[in-house]
Structure formats: structure tokens, C-alpha cells
Tab-separated table of C-alpha atoms in Angstrom:
chain	number	residue	atom	x	y	z
A	1	UNK	CA	-7.346	-102.204	1.707
A	2	UNK	CA	-6.477	-100.975	-1.849
A	3	UNK	CA	-2.793	-100.542	-0.852
A	4	UNK	CA	-2.371	-104.316	-0.751
A	5	UNK	CA	-3.358	-105.252	-4.204
A	6	UNK	CA	-0.356	-105.786	-6.211
A	7	UNK	CA	-1.729	-103.892	-9.204
A	8	UNK	CA	-2.519	-101.012	-7.030
A	9	UNK	CA	0.921	-100.891	-5.712
A	10	UNK	CA	2.532	-101.088	-9.076
A	11	UNK	CA	0.413	-98.172	-10.174
A	12	UNK	CA	1.412	-96.134	-7.168
A	13	UNK	CA	5.081	-96.942	-7.924
A	14	UNK	CA	4.621	-95.893	-11.587
A	15	UNK	CA	3.146	-92.540	-10.546
A	16	UNK	CA	5.935	-91.797	-8.139
A	17	UNK	CA	8.384	-92.581	-11.099
A	18	UNK	CA	7.002	-89.421	-12.865
A	19	UNK	CA	7.729	-87.213	-9.697
A	20	UNK	CA	11.315	-88.629	-9.250
A	21	UNK	CA	12.032	-87.715	-13.003
A	22	UNK	CA	10.573	-84.274	-12.702
A	23	UNK	CA	12.690	-83.588	-9.778
A	24	UNK	CA	15.850	-84.906	-11.300
A	25	UNK	CA	15.261	-82.924	-14.371
A	26	UNK	CA	14.753	-79.809	-12.456
A	27	UNK	CA	17.920	-80.313	-10.276
A	28	UNK	CA	19.859	-80.835	-13.524
A	29	UNK	CA	19.240	-77.171	-14.316
A	30	UNK	CA	22.159	-76.274	-11.976
A	31	UNK	CA	25.773	-77.467	-12.109
A	32	UNK	CA	27.069	-80.261	-9.896
A	33	UNK	CA	28.362	-77.567	-7.299
A	34	UNK	CA	30.709	-79.625	-5.202
A	35	UNK	CA	30.949	-77.014	-2.607
A	36	UNK	CA	27.320	-77.590	-1.441
A	37	UNK	CA	28.414	-81.162	-0.397
A	38	UNK	CA	31.568	-80.293	1.399
A	39	UNK	CA	32.040	-80.129	5.097
A	40	UNK	CA	32.431	-76.655	6.370
A	41	UNK	CA	31.614	-74.817	3.050
A	42	UNK	CA	27.969	-74.082	3.979
A	43	UNK	CA	28.218	-70.434	4.725
A	44	UNK	CA	26.581	-71.090	8.183
A	45	UNK	CA	28.931	-70.104	10.943
A	46	UNK	CA	29.811	-73.003	13.287
A	47	UNK	CA	27.902	-75.594	11.248
A	48	UNK	CA	31.170	-77.503	10.561
A	49	UNK	CA	31.499	-80.462	9.678
A	50	UNK	CA	28.085	-80.441	7.994
A	51	UNK	CA	27.620	-79.427	4.522
A	52	UNK	CA	24.910	-77.060	3.116
A	53	UNK	CA	23.042	-80.120	1.705
A	54	UNK	CA	23.195	-81.840	5.082
A	55	UNK	CA	21.943	-78.749	6.854
A	56	UNK	CA	19.111	-78.210	4.320
A	57	UNK	CA	18.048	-81.874	4.605
A	58	UNK	CA	17.947	-81.818	8.322
A	59	UNK	CA	16.137	-78.515	8.452
A	60	UNK	CA	13.507	-79.877	5.839
A	61	UNK	CA	12.936	-82.943	7.914
A	62	UNK	CA	12.646	-81.095	11.118
A	63	UNK	CA	9.775	-79.216	9.599
A	64	UNK	CA	8.303	-82.287	7.882
A	65	UNK	CA	8.392	-84.193	11.105
A	66	UNK	CA	6.399	-81.646	12.922
A	67	UNK	CA	3.800	-81.820	10.069
A	68	UNK	CA	3.559	-85.585	10.676
A	69	UNK	CA	5.349	-86.824	7.515
A	70	UNK	CA	7.006	-89.657	9.261
A	71	UNK	CA	3.845	-91.163	10.605
A	72	UNK	CA	3.459	-92.597	7.169
A	73	UNK	CA	5.097	-95.929	6.595
A	74	UNK	CA	6.744	-95.017	3.241
A	75	UNK	CA	8.175	-91.796	4.504
A	76	UNK	CA	11.265	-92.729	6.228
A	77	UNK	CA	13.635	-89.936	7.383
A	78	UNK	CA	17.226	-89.533	6.590
A	79	UNK	CA	17.913	-88.075	10.054
A	80	UNK	CA	17.635	-89.249	13.571
A	81	UNK	CA	16.335	-87.464	16.622
A	82	UNK	CA	13.657	-85.355	14.849
A	83	UNK	CA	10.997	-83.373	16.743
A	84	UNK	CA	7.844	-85.111	17.440
A	85	UNK	CA	4.664	-84.253	15.118
A	86	UNK	CA	2.778	-81.172	16.591
A	87	UNK	CA	-0.237	-82.207	14.445
A	88	UNK	CA	-2.683	-84.984	14.877
A	89	UNK	CA	-2.338	-87.355	11.955
A	90	UNK	CA	-5.124	-89.873	11.530
A	91	UNK	CA	-4.062	-92.727	9.163
A	92	UNK	CA	-6.481	-95.502	8.053
A	93	UNK	CA	-5.047	-99.035	8.622
A	94	UNK	CA	-2.321	-99.199	5.956
A	95	UNK	CA	-2.020	-103.046	6.204
A	96	UNK	CA	1.717	-102.622	7.012
A	97	UNK	CA	2.756	-105.094	9.871
A	98	UNK	CA	5.970	-103.589	11.291
A	99	UNK	CA	6.591	-102.879	14.957
A	100	UNK	CA	8.860	-100.034	13.990
A	101	UNK	CA	8.622	-98.496	10.529
A	102	UNK	CA	12.314	-97.514	10.674
A	103	UNK	CA	13.146	-101.279	10.499
A	104	UNK	CA	13.002	-100.513	6.878
A	105	UNK	CA	15.093	-97.455	6.219
A	106	UNK	CA	17.063	-97.343	3.156
A	107	UNK	CA	18.049	-93.707	3.280
A	108	UNK	CA	21.806	-94.171	3.947
A	109	UNK	CA	22.488	-96.219	0.749
A	110	UNK	CA	20.131	-93.825	-1.062
A	111	UNK	CA	22.211	-90.732	-0.180
A	112	UNK	CA	25.387	-92.545	-1.328
A	113	UNK	CA	23.878	-93.466	-4.680
A	114	UNK	CA	22.399	-90.018	-5.180
A	115	UNK	CA	25.934	-88.550	-4.826
A	116	UNK	CA	27.000	-90.885	-7.578
A	117	UNK	CA	24.127	-90.055	-10.047
A	118	UNK	CA	24.384	-86.329	-9.530
A	119	UNK	CA	27.546	-85.686	-11.646
A	120	UNK	CA	25.902	-87.909	-14.346
A	121	UNK	CA	22.780	-85.693	-14.783
A	122	UNK	CA	24.118	-82.238	-13.879
A	123	UNK	CA	26.484	-80.211	-16.024
A	124	UNK	CA	30.029	-80.247	-14.475
A	125	UNK	CA	31.389	-77.268	-12.581
A	126	UNK	CA	30.220	-74.535	-10.265
A	127	UNK	CA	27.628	-71.853	-10.886
A	128	UNK	CA	27.502	-70.586	-7.392
A	129	UNK	CA	23.771	-71.375	-6.893
A	130	UNK	CA	24.316	-73.593	-3.897
A	131	UNK	CA	20.976	-72.750	-2.196
A	132	UNK	CA	18.923	-73.736	-5.256
A	133	UNK	CA	20.980	-76.923	-5.775
A	134	UNK	CA	20.402	-78.316	-2.399
A	135	UNK	CA	16.739	-77.188	-2.447
A	136	UNK	CA	16.276	-79.397	-5.395
A	137	UNK	CA	18.518	-82.121	-4.098
A	138	UNK	CA	16.146	-82.527	-1.098
A	139	UNK	CA	13.091	-82.609	-3.202
A	140	UNK	CA	14.722	-85.384	-5.503
A	141	UNK	CA	15.952	-87.659	-2.566
A	142	UNK	CA	12.612	-87.336	-0.678
A	143	UNK	CA	10.744	-88.512	-3.933
A	144	UNK	CA	13.341	-91.350	-4.419
A	145	UNK	CA	12.915	-92.375	-0.674
A	146	UNK	CA	9.254	-92.437	-0.918
A	147	UNK	CA	9.388	-94.703	-3.986
A	148	UNK	CA	11.970	-97.111	-2.486
A	149	UNK	CA	10.214	-97.461	0.872
A	150	UNK	CA	6.735	-97.756	-0.674
A	151	UNK	CA	7.998	-100.505	-2.936
A	152	UNK	CA	9.835	-102.372	-0.218
A	153	UNK	CA	7.182	-102.162	2.445
A	154	UNK	CA	3.899	-102.607	0.407
A	155	UNK	CA	5.313	-104.983	-2.225
A	156	UNK	CA	6.723	-107.283	0.371
A	157	UNK	CA	3.386	-107.199	2.438
A	158	UNK	CA	1.381	-107.937	-0.446
A	159	UNK	CA	3.585	-110.807	-1.694
A	160	UNK	CA	3.645	-112.180	1.951
A	161	UNK	CA	-0.055	-112.255	1.923
A	162	UNK	CA	-0.261	-114.446	-1.133
A	163	UNK	CA	1.931	-117.021	0.357
A	164	UNK	CA	2.477	-116.394	4.095
A	165	UNK	CA	3.676	-119.937	4.854
A	166	UNK	CA	6.171	-119.954	1.990
A	167	UNK	CA	7.763	-116.672	3.124
A	168	UNK	CA	7.639	-117.696	6.835
A	169	UNK	CA	9.699	-120.830	6.156
A	170	UNK	CA	12.281	-119.031	4.113
A	171	UNK	CA	12.622	-116.272	6.889
A	172	UNK	CA	12.958	-118.879	9.668
A	173	UNK	CA	15.668	-120.668	7.612
A	174	UNK	CA	17.366	-117.334	7.147
A	175	UNK	CA	17.353	-118.176	3.465
A	176	UNK	CA	18.064	-114.744	1.786
A	177	UNK	CA	18.888	-116.319	-1.707
A	178	UNK	CA	15.601	-118.167	-1.525
A	179	UNK	CA	13.782	-115.061	-0.511
A	180	UNK	CA	15.399	-112.995	-3.309
A	181	UNK	CA	14.433	-115.606	-5.899
A	182	UNK	CA	10.806	-115.811	-4.630
A	183	UNK	CA	10.555	-111.935	-4.704
A	184	UNK	CA	12.062	-111.283	-7.995
A	185	UNK	CA	9.941	-110.612	-11.045
A	186	UNK	CA	12.285	-110.218	-14.071
A	187	UNK	CA	9.452	-109.220	-16.448
A	188	UNK	CA	8.298	-106.359	-14.124
A	189	UNK	CA	11.867	-105.086	-13.761
A	190	UNK	CA	12.438	-105.134	-17.580
A	191	UNK	CA	9.212	-103.264	-18.020
A	192	UNK	CA	10.189	-100.612	-15.544
A	193	UNK	CA	13.469	-99.875	-17.325
A	194	UNK	CA	11.725	-99.436	-20.695
A	195	UNK	CA	9.158	-97.209	-19.267
A	196	UNK	CA	11.725	-94.948	-17.568
A	197	UNK	CA	13.576	-94.654	-20.793
A	198	UNK	CA	10.439	-93.672	-22.791
A	199	UNK	CA	9.527	-91.122	-20.017
A	200	UNK	CA	12.928	-89.326	-19.808
A	201	UNK	CA	12.690	-88.833	-23.550
A	202	UNK	CA	9.032	-87.647	-23.667
A	203	UNK	CA	9.298	-85.469	-20.625
A	204	UNK	CA	12.039	-83.509	-22.494
A	205	UNK	CA	10.580	-83.784	-25.937
A	206	UNK	CA	9.551	-80.229	-26.228
A	207	UNK	CA	12.343	-78.562	-24.259
A	208	UNK	CA	14.269	-75.873	-25.844
A	209	UNK	CA	17.845	-77.223	-25.537
A	210	UNK	CA	19.568	-74.007	-25.907
A	211	UNK	CA	18.210	-72.758	-22.592
A	212	UNK	CA	17.373	-75.875	-20.577
A	213	UNK	CA	19.848	-78.639	-19.679
A	214	UNK	CA	18.630	-81.882	-20.713
A	215	UNK	CA	19.414	-85.224	-19.221
A	216	UNK	CA	20.248	-88.330	-21.153
A	217	UNK	CA	18.244	-91.481	-20.199
A	218	UNK	CA	21.283	-93.812	-19.832
A	219	UNK	CA	22.480	-92.718	-16.294
A	220	UNK	CA	18.925	-92.724	-15.020
A	221	UNK	CA	18.266	-96.293	-16.434
A	222	UNK	CA	21.540	-97.410	-14.794
A	223	UNK	CA	20.331	-95.817	-11.559
A	224	UNK	CA	17.080	-97.805	-11.679
A	225	UNK	CA	18.819	-100.969	-12.653
A	226	UNK	CA	21.739	-100.931	-10.324
A	227	UNK	CA	20.236	-99.063	-7.412
A	228	UNK	CA	16.443	-98.547	-7.143
A	229	UNK	CA	15.352	-101.947	-8.121
A	230	UNK	CA	17.992	-104.044	-6.121
A	231	UNK	CA	17.731	-101.798	-3.129
A	232	UNK	CA	13.851	-102.202	-3.104
A	233	UNK	CA	14.217	-105.918	-3.147
A	234	UNK	CA	16.705	-105.603	-0.321
A	235	UNK	CA	14.166	-103.630	1.586
A	236	UNK	CA	11.557	-106.242	0.843
A	237	UNK	CA	13.661	-108.836	2.502
A	238	UNK	CA	14.418	-106.694	5.543
A	239	UNK	CA	10.585	-106.160	5.831
A	240	UNK	CA	9.823	-109.794	5.671
A	241	UNK	CA	12.565	-110.527	8.452
A	242	UNK	CA	10.746	-107.908	10.609
A	243	UNK	CA	7.296	-108.790	9.591
A	244	UNK	CA	6.961	-112.575	10.347
A	245	UNK	CA	5.152	-113.108	13.497
A	246	UNK	CA	3.441	-109.655	13.597
A	247	UNK	CA	-0.162	-110.912	12.810
B	1	UNK	CA	25.723	-59.043	-16.867
B	2	UNK	CA	24.001	-61.706	-18.798
B	3	UNK	CA	20.806	-61.369	-16.836
B	4	UNK	CA	20.042	-58.092	-18.584
B	5	UNK	CA	20.060	-59.353	-22.071
B	6	UNK	CA	16.410	-59.772	-23.140
B	7	UNK	CA	17.070	-62.995	-24.776
B	8	UNK	CA	18.830	-64.367	-21.758
B	9	UNK	CA	15.841	-63.384	-19.655
B	10	UNK	CA	13.428	-64.925	-22.056
B	11	UNK	CA	15.368	-68.162	-21.890
B	12	UNK	CA	15.296	-68.202	-18.092
B	13	UNK	CA	11.639	-67.680	-18.085
B	14	UNK	CA	11.090	-70.498	-20.485
B	15	UNK	CA	13.132	-72.871	-18.192
B	16	UNK	CA	11.074	-71.723	-15.011
B	17	UNK	CA	7.896	-72.665	-17.113
B	18	UNK	CA	8.955	-76.314	-17.174
B	19	UNK	CA	9.392	-76.355	-13.449
B	20	UNK	CA	5.974	-74.729	-12.852
B	21	UNK	CA	4.338	-77.275	-15.035
B	22	UNK	CA	6.186	-80.256	-13.356
B	23	UNK	CA	4.903	-78.868	-10.015
B	24	UNK	CA	1.362	-78.372	-10.995
B	25	UNK	CA	1.237	-81.791	-12.639
B	26	UNK	CA	2.672	-83.314	-9.295
B	27	UNK	CA	0.115	-81.534	-7.156
B	28	UNK	CA	-2.667	-82.833	-9.402
B	29	UNK	CA	-2.048	-86.365	-8.110
B	30	UNK	CA	-4.025	-85.388	-4.947
B	31	UNK	CA	-7.649	-84.293	-4.614
B	32	UNK	CA	-8.579	-80.585	-4.118
B	33	UNK	CA	-8.788	-81.358	-0.366
B	34	UNK	CA	-10.682	-78.209	0.815
B	35	UNK	CA	-9.921	-78.932	4.569
B	36	UNK	CA	-6.262	-78.089	4.033
B	37	UNK	CA	-7.161	-74.565	3.152
B	38	UNK	CA	-9.773	-73.848	5.886
B	39	UNK	CA	-9.034	-71.938	9.025
B	40	UNK	CA	-8.626	-74.158	12.149
B	41	UNK	CA	-8.722	-77.384	10.381
B	42	UNK	CA	-4.844	-77.902	10.439
B	43	UNK	CA	-4.582	-80.566	13.105
B	44	UNK	CA	-2.136	-78.239	14.924
B	45	UNK	CA	-3.618	-77.408	18.326
B	46	UNK	CA	-3.923	-73.643	18.848
B	47	UNK	CA	-2.947	-72.801	15.321
B	48	UNK	CA	-6.342	-71.146	14.460
B	49	UNK	CA	-7.260	-69.334	12.354
B	50	UNK	CA	-4.344	-70.543	10.159
B	51	UNK	CA	-4.922	-73.259	7.688
B	52	UNK	CA	-2.573	-76.220	7.149
B	53	UNK	CA	-1.413	-74.642	3.798
B	54	UNK	CA	-0.702	-71.303	5.552
B	55	UNK	CA	1.298	-73.056	8.367
B	56	UNK	CA	3.201	-74.968	5.792
B	57	UNK	CA	4.094	-72.026	3.667
B	58	UNK	CA	5.281	-70.015	6.760
B	59	UNK	CA	7.194	-72.880	8.004
B	60	UNK	CA	8.893	-73.444	4.556
B	61	UNK	CA	9.777	-69.729	4.210
B	62	UNK	CA	11.225	-69.526	7.774
B	63	UNK	CA	13.579	-72.231	6.918
B	64	UNK	CA	14.251	-70.786	3.468
B	65	UNK	CA	14.848	-67.316	4.815
B	66	UNK	CA	17.688	-68.761	7.246
B	67	UNK	CA	19.215	-70.393	4.187
B	68	UNK	CA	19.292	-66.834	2.362
B	69	UNK	CA	16.670	-67.415	-0.332
B	70	UNK	CA	15.056	-63.906	-0.037
B	71	UNK	CA	18.528	-62.270	-0.686
B	72	UNK	CA	17.870	-63.083	-4.343
B	73	UNK	CA	15.739	-60.313	-6.020
B	74	UNK	CA	13.437	-62.719	-7.826
B	75	UNK	CA	12.659	-64.790	-4.664
B	76	UNK	CA	10.019	-62.725	-2.842
B	77	UNK	CA	8.458	-64.056	0.249
B	78	UNK	CA	4.707	-64.684	0.974
B	79	UNK	CA	5.099	-64.109	4.544
B	80	UNK	CA	6.399	-60.998	6.638
B	81	UNK	CA	8.619	-60.961	9.673
B	82	UNK	CA	10.800	-63.879	8.657
B	83	UNK	CA	13.938	-64.704	10.467
B	84	UNK	CA	17.171	-63.118	9.137
B	85	UNK	CA	19.510	-65.347	6.915
B	86	UNK	CA	22.052	-67.320	9.150
B	87	UNK	CA	24.273	-67.850	6.209
B	88	UNK	CA	26.576	-65.618	4.303
B	89	UNK	CA	25.040	-65.184	0.839
B	90	UNK	CA	27.411	-63.541	-1.831
B	91	UNK	CA	25.546	-62.492	-4.979
B	92	UNK	CA	27.251	-60.888	-7.815
B	93	UNK	CA	25.724	-57.600	-9.022
B	94	UNK	CA	22.374	-58.603	-10.458
B	95	UNK	CA	21.932	-55.223	-12.305
B	96	UNK	CA	18.483	-54.784	-10.350
B	97	UNK	CA	18.167	-51.226	-9.205
B	98	UNK	CA	15.630	-51.380	-6.357
B	99	UNK	CA	16.155	-49.980	-2.830
B	100	UNK	CA	13.826	-52.544	-1.436
B	101	UNK	CA	13.234	-55.721	-3.484
B	102	UNK	CA	9.935	-56.146	-1.752
B	103	UNK	CA	8.727	-53.052	-3.509
B	104	UNK	CA	7.882	-55.551	-6.236
B	105	UNK	CA	6.048	-58.411	-4.301
B	106	UNK	CA	3.189	-60.025	-6.110
B	107	UNK	CA	2.607	-63.019	-3.740
B	108	UNK	CA	-0.821	-61.883	-2.528
B	109	UNK	CA	-2.583	-61.836	-5.899
B	110	UNK	CA	-0.639	-65.016	-6.763
B	111	UNK	CA	-2.166	-66.963	-3.787
B	112	UNK	CA	-5.496	-65.755	-4.568
B	113	UNK	CA	-5.161	-66.911	-8.206
B	114	UNK	CA	-3.648	-70.394	-7.168
B	115	UNK	CA	-6.698	-71.060	-5.147
B	116	UNK	CA	-8.755	-70.525	-8.305
B	117	UNK	CA	-6.707	-72.864	-10.481
B	118	UNK	CA	-6.347	-75.683	-7.916
B	119	UNK	CA	-9.968	-76.955	-8.421
B	120	UNK	CA	-9.336	-76.889	-12.118
B	121	UNK	CA	-6.304	-79.039	-12.272
B	122	UNK	CA	-6.938	-81.476	-9.303
B	123	UNK	CA	-9.591	-84.044	-9.026
B	124	UNK	CA	-12.663	-82.816	-6.961
B	125	UNK	CA	-13.159	-84.162	-3.421
B	126	UNK	CA	-11.094	-85.179	-0.402
B	127	UNK	CA	-8.559	-87.984	-0.120
B	128	UNK	CA	-7.280	-87.199	3.320
B	129	UNK	CA	-3.767	-86.587	2.083
B	130	UNK	CA	-3.547	-82.990	3.357
B	131	UNK	CA	0.126	-83.093	4.205
B	132	UNK	CA	1.156	-84.177	0.827
B	133	UNK	CA	-1.323	-81.625	-0.852
B	134	UNK	CA	0.105	-78.679	0.933
B	135	UNK	CA	3.684	-79.864	0.518
B	136	UNK	CA	3.172	-79.811	-3.187
B	137	UNK	CA	1.172	-76.557	-3.132
B	138	UNK	CA	4.206	-74.838	-1.486
B	139	UNK	CA	6.504	-76.181	-4.151
B	140	UNK	CA	4.164	-74.897	-6.870
B	141	UNK	CA	3.483	-71.429	-5.495
B	142	UNK	CA	7.297	-70.912	-5.033
B	143	UNK	CA	7.914	-71.943	-8.653
B	144	UNK	CA	5.224	-69.447	-9.933
B	145	UNK	CA	6.448	-66.746	-7.639
B	146	UNK	CA	9.950	-67.118	-8.883
B	147	UNK	CA	8.880	-66.791	-12.511
B	148	UNK	CA	6.492	-63.832	-11.783
B	149	UNK	CA	9.197	-61.840	-10.024
B	150	UNK	CA	11.969	-62.739	-12.317
B	151	UNK	CA	9.895	-61.618	-15.190
B	152	UNK	CA	8.674	-58.359	-13.652
B	153	UNK	CA	12.081	-57.362	-12.271
B	154	UNK	CA	14.577	-58.273	-14.938
B	155	UNK	CA	12.308	-57.772	-17.940
B	156	UNK	CA	11.557	-54.293	-16.799
B	157	UNK	CA	15.151	-53.370	-15.987
B	158	UNK	CA	16.278	-54.637	-19.298
B	159	UNK	CA	13.577	-52.747	-21.243
B	160	UNK	CA	14.320	-49.634	-19.097
B	161	UNK	CA	18.040	-49.875	-20.214
B	162	UNK	CA	17.029	-49.712	-23.855
B	163	UNK	CA	15.163	-46.525	-23.481
B	164	UNK	CA	15.757	-44.980	-20.049
B	165	UNK	CA	14.572	-41.541	-21.017
B	166	UNK	CA	11.420	-42.824	-22.635
B	167	UNK	CA	10.484	-44.752	-19.538
B	168	UNK	CA	11.506	-41.932	-17.179
B	169	UNK	CA	9.156	-39.638	-18.952
B	170	UNK	CA	6.161	-41.873	-18.667
B	171	UNK	CA	6.877	-42.719	-14.945
B	172	UNK	CA	7.069	-39.063	-14.152
B	173	UNK	CA	3.887	-38.391	-16.005
B	174	UNK	CA	2.269	-41.317	-13.945
B	175	UNK	CA	1.053	-42.576	-17.396
B	176	UNK	CA	0.342	-46.198	-16.580
B	177	UNK	CA	-1.454	-46.753	-19.857
B	178	UNK	CA	1.516	-45.426	-21.853
B	179	UNK	CA	3.901	-47.627	-19.821
B	180	UNK	CA	1.748	-50.674	-20.445
B	181	UNK	CA	1.569	-50.096	-24.096
B	182	UNK	CA	5.424	-49.501	-24.210
B	183	UNK	CA	6.076	-52.812	-22.230
B	184	UNK	CA	3.626	-55.069	-24.008
B	185	UNK	CA	4.811	-57.550	-26.751
B	186	UNK	CA	1.776	-59.355	-28.134
B	187	UNK	CA	3.963	-61.647	-30.301
B	188	UNK	CA	5.910	-62.867	-27.250
B	189	UNK	CA	2.725	-63.420	-25.279
B	190	UNK	CA	1.258	-65.451	-27.996
B	191	UNK	CA	4.316	-67.527	-28.332
B	192	UNK	CA	4.376	-68.311	-24.603
B	193	UNK	CA	0.682	-69.498	-24.718
B	194	UNK	CA	1.395	-71.883	-27.591
B	195	UNK	CA	4.563	-73.242	-25.895
B	196	UNK	CA	2.626	-73.844	-22.577
B	197	UNK	CA	0.045	-75.871	-24.509
B	198	UNK	CA	2.641	-77.934	-26.336
B	199	UNK	CA	4.427	-78.670	-23.086
B	200	UNK	CA	1.445	-79.699	-20.934
B	201	UNK	CA	0.606	-82.233	-23.721
B	202	UNK	CA	4.224	-83.568	-24.150
B	203	UNK	CA	4.940	-83.787	-20.450
B	204	UNK	CA	2.054	-86.135	-20.175
B	205	UNK	CA	2.393	-87.999	-23.413
B	206	UNK	CA	3.620	-91.177	-21.848
B	207	UNK	CA	1.684	-91.128	-18.668
B	208	UNK	CA	-0.452	-94.202	-17.819
B	209	UNK	CA	-3.798	-92.428	-17.459
B	210	UNK	CA	-5.286	-95.310	-15.305
B	211	UNK	CA	-2.816	-94.519	-12.498
B	212	UNK	CA	-1.789	-90.887	-12.822
B	213	UNK	CA	-4.300	-88.007	-12.958
B	214	UNK	CA	-3.527	-86.023	-16.089
B	215	UNK	CA	-4.308	-82.199	-16.409
B	216	UNK	CA	-5.950	-80.546	-19.395
B	217	UNK	CA	-4.114	-77.776	-20.831
B	218	UNK	CA	-6.987	-75.313	-20.994
B	219	UNK	CA	-6.986	-74.059	-17.385
B	220	UNK	CA	-3.146	-73.695	-17.371
B	221	UNK	CA	-3.455	-71.620	-20.674
B	222	UNK	CA	-6.082	-69.476	-19.103
B	223	UNK	CA	-3.926	-69.161	-15.964
B	224	UNK	CA	-1.017	-67.887	-18.040
B	225	UNK	CA	-3.107	-65.675	-20.160
B	226	UNK	CA	-5.344	-64.098	-17.470
B	227	UNK	CA	-2.994	-64.156	-14.549
B	228	UNK	CA	0.757	-64.776	-15.132
B	229	UNK	CA	1.239	-62.589	-18.182
B	230	UNK	CA	-0.865	-59.560	-16.957
B	231	UNK	CA	0.501	-59.833	-13.380
B	232	UNK	CA	4.058	-59.815	-14.764
B	233	UNK	CA	3.469	-56.726	-16.554
B	234	UNK	CA	1.846	-55.114	-13.532
B	235	UNK	CA	5.000	-56.032	-11.727
B	236	UNK	CA	7.173	-54.358	-14.452
B	237	UNK	CA	5.167	-51.253	-13.947
B	238	UNK	CA	5.660	-51.319	-10.327
B	239	UNK	CA	9.339	-51.960	-10.803
B	240	UNK	CA	9.728	-49.067	-13.119
B	241	UNK	CA	8.031	-46.606	-10.682
B	242	UNK	CA	10.468	-47.763	-7.907
B	243	UNK	CA	13.510	-47.845	-10.136
B	244	UNK	CA	13.643	-44.338	-11.779
B	245	UNK	CA	16.253	-42.229	-10.115
B	246	UNK	CA	18.145	-45.273	-8.564
B	247	UNK	CA	21.208	-45.087	-10.992
């Protein structure tokens, strides 16, 4: 069960980082385009109050659900009431011990935070390219969601296995502060932030700035520091509360 | 009409290059996974002879079509008989002079060529992650298709406007060799290949090679040289044959 080795998990998280950055840099080729996120401005008759972005995300997830995406623990959907998979999906034992994978679903705070980072990475204004904007939004939020849930679920399970008794006691005492302290690895967090900074720069090192919008590393670092890292830890705690007793 | 300025078009092509490379590098995180491209191995009951990749591409394009993607000249679909757009799409005059945008549709040779590059960029073998593989295939072929059709259509229209009489004569004489000679700009082609090589390297400069598969630049250069560039020029000729007389 390679997934439950902490080094293996850290490696997977690092690889998912690249994909998140690719997708944010691609989204940043379009303007913010507020209209794509406004209720009733989607261009789809009768779709109010849903925005074009909401419609696109739902449509993507309906397709993904039929293809079996949400049978995977780290793929948690943004929408409810999606169609069942029409495909047989055979997964090996992942080692995840949750009765319902959606017990750890961080998509709602993710969406809120994504709307905050968008104007910090995209040029201001409206270029009319709403379809392309929301297409790339969906790719980006799905990549972020995969990283968040993978981190929350697998990191927590792996740490739990290192000290099942210790975590169990804290969960039973409902000691969230104690859990947070036990989970936190400041050195790892610092390393992630340094790595993201280096990558945002090197991914854009040979970009022709007159034709491609470049993104500063600062908002992405802040996003990791204030959102991705703390929300992953919050997810770890939720995992542990739902995990204890499922052996 | 900024689209019809050759420098503006070259800039757009250069920006699309980055997106293609991001997507190929992301796909290369999974193994080749032959089963995803085999008839009747999709896991969808009754879907034979279609492969998982074919099913995913069709499903994606059905969604995209409803969202209006194929109203855009450079977005040409891989599939036929797609649903009509359910959204109102208002495009400015693109300057493209084609009666049917699908007169220039290069998706069939694109798919064939993509299946050839896949084993050159992905690690050999099977990791069972067919869903993720085809998801990233679809992202990659759509990015390549956008670049090919954008190049073929807009470059040809722009060149045509520089010497409408000259191109018209060659088209009327069915002189494909003469058209190819008139269209070709060897210096630009050389520059593209050098740029792609530099980008493939710099995009991966800070990647941790022990956890993320890296891709050599050679197969991507060959892909541009033997496929993307010549097929774009073929598309330009097709455009010109369909364009003459549509003023």
C-alpha cells in the first residue's frame, strides 16, 4: 500500500502542485470576466439563477460521475445528486477508512477561496471569452480539489497509522487544538511555500511577456499559505473524527 | 480586426504553445495505458466497439457543443452529429471567410498523430488509471486542435489579404505546390522549433524528477516539425481553396 507511506504521499502532493500551477497560469490568459460568475448571465435560457461557471462545473461533474471519477477517495464532487457511474471501476484497496468519502468534502470553501484568488491572477476587465474562462476555471478547481482531498485523506490516514492510540484519544476528547498541534509540520509547510515560489517563476521563465499574461508568485503563495495548507489540515481533522473506529 | 495582423496571430500561436506543453506534461504523469484506447475495454456496458478515450472525447464534445464551443472558427470538433448550442453565443466579426468552418477540420490526422506521440512522452506500461489518462488526453488534443485550426485559418486569411490576387490565381490554377511555396516561411518554422525546445526544458527545470515524470524535448520537437507545422500549412491550403470568392 504505497499510498500510505508519508514520503510517497508528499511526492504525489508535489506532483499535483505542478498541475495546479499549469492550470492557474492557463486560466490567467483570460480576463477576470465577472459576467461568467453572475446569476442569470449565462446565455442559457431559463438557467437562472445559475451562472455560466456553475452550469459548466455541474455539466463537467455529471460527465465525470458517469465515467466513475467520484469512486476515487480524493475526487470529491462540488455538486450533489450526480448520476451514478455507468462504468465498472475497479480500485485496489486504497487504505482509506471512511464509511462515506464525502465526509471529507472541502469543495465549498474551495470555491469561495477560488473566487478570491481569480482577480489576483487574471488581468482585470472583460474580454467576452466567458466559455474559455469557465472551461479553465473547472480544470483549475478540479486540480485544487484533488490536491486538497488527497492531502487531507491520505496524510491523515498515514499519520493515524503511526500513532493510532494517540490520535484516538484526542478524537475521543474532542481536542481539536491537540489534533492540530499533533498534525502540523511547520518545516514541511515552509518547504512547500518555497517550492511553489520557485516553480511559479521557472514555469514562466521563458514566456514571451508581450503575448502571454504572466502571474506573480505572491498571490499564489498567499493562497497556499492561507488556504490550501490550513484547509488540508482542517480536512485531516475531519478525516480523523470520521475514521476512528473504522478498523 | 486585431486577429488578422500576422504579428498578433503569431503571438496567439505562441501562447497556445504553452498550453499544449502544460497538457502534454500533465498527461505524461500516467503510463501509456493501451487498454484505454482499445475497442470494447472501456468498462461501459454495451459501448463496444468504442474505447474509453473515444467515449470520453465524445462526451466532452457533447457538453462543449451545448456551451457553444464550436461556434468559434478555431474550435473544430472531433465528432460529428453533436447537439446544438443551448446558449446564445455572440461573436464579433472574426474576419474568417468560410461558408462552413468545418471545411478546415484537421482532427482526424491529429488523432492519428497523437496516438503516435503518446508512447514517446508517457512511461511504458499500465498503471490502471484509465480515467485520468483519457481525461488528460482530451485536454491535450483539444489544445492541439485549437492551435492547428487557429494557425490554418487565421494565418491563411491574413496572408490572403496581403496578396489576394496572387493567391486567387494559384487556387484557380489548382497549383498546390505554388501555394505551399508562397505560404512557407522557413525562418518562422525554425524559430518555433527552437522556442519549443527551450520551453520544454524550462517548464521542467524545477521539477523533482524522483516524483514527477519528465518528458524529453526530442519527441515534442519532432511532433512539431513533422506534424503540427506541415498540417497547419495543409490546413492553410484547404482554407484558401474554400475561401476564394467569399468576399
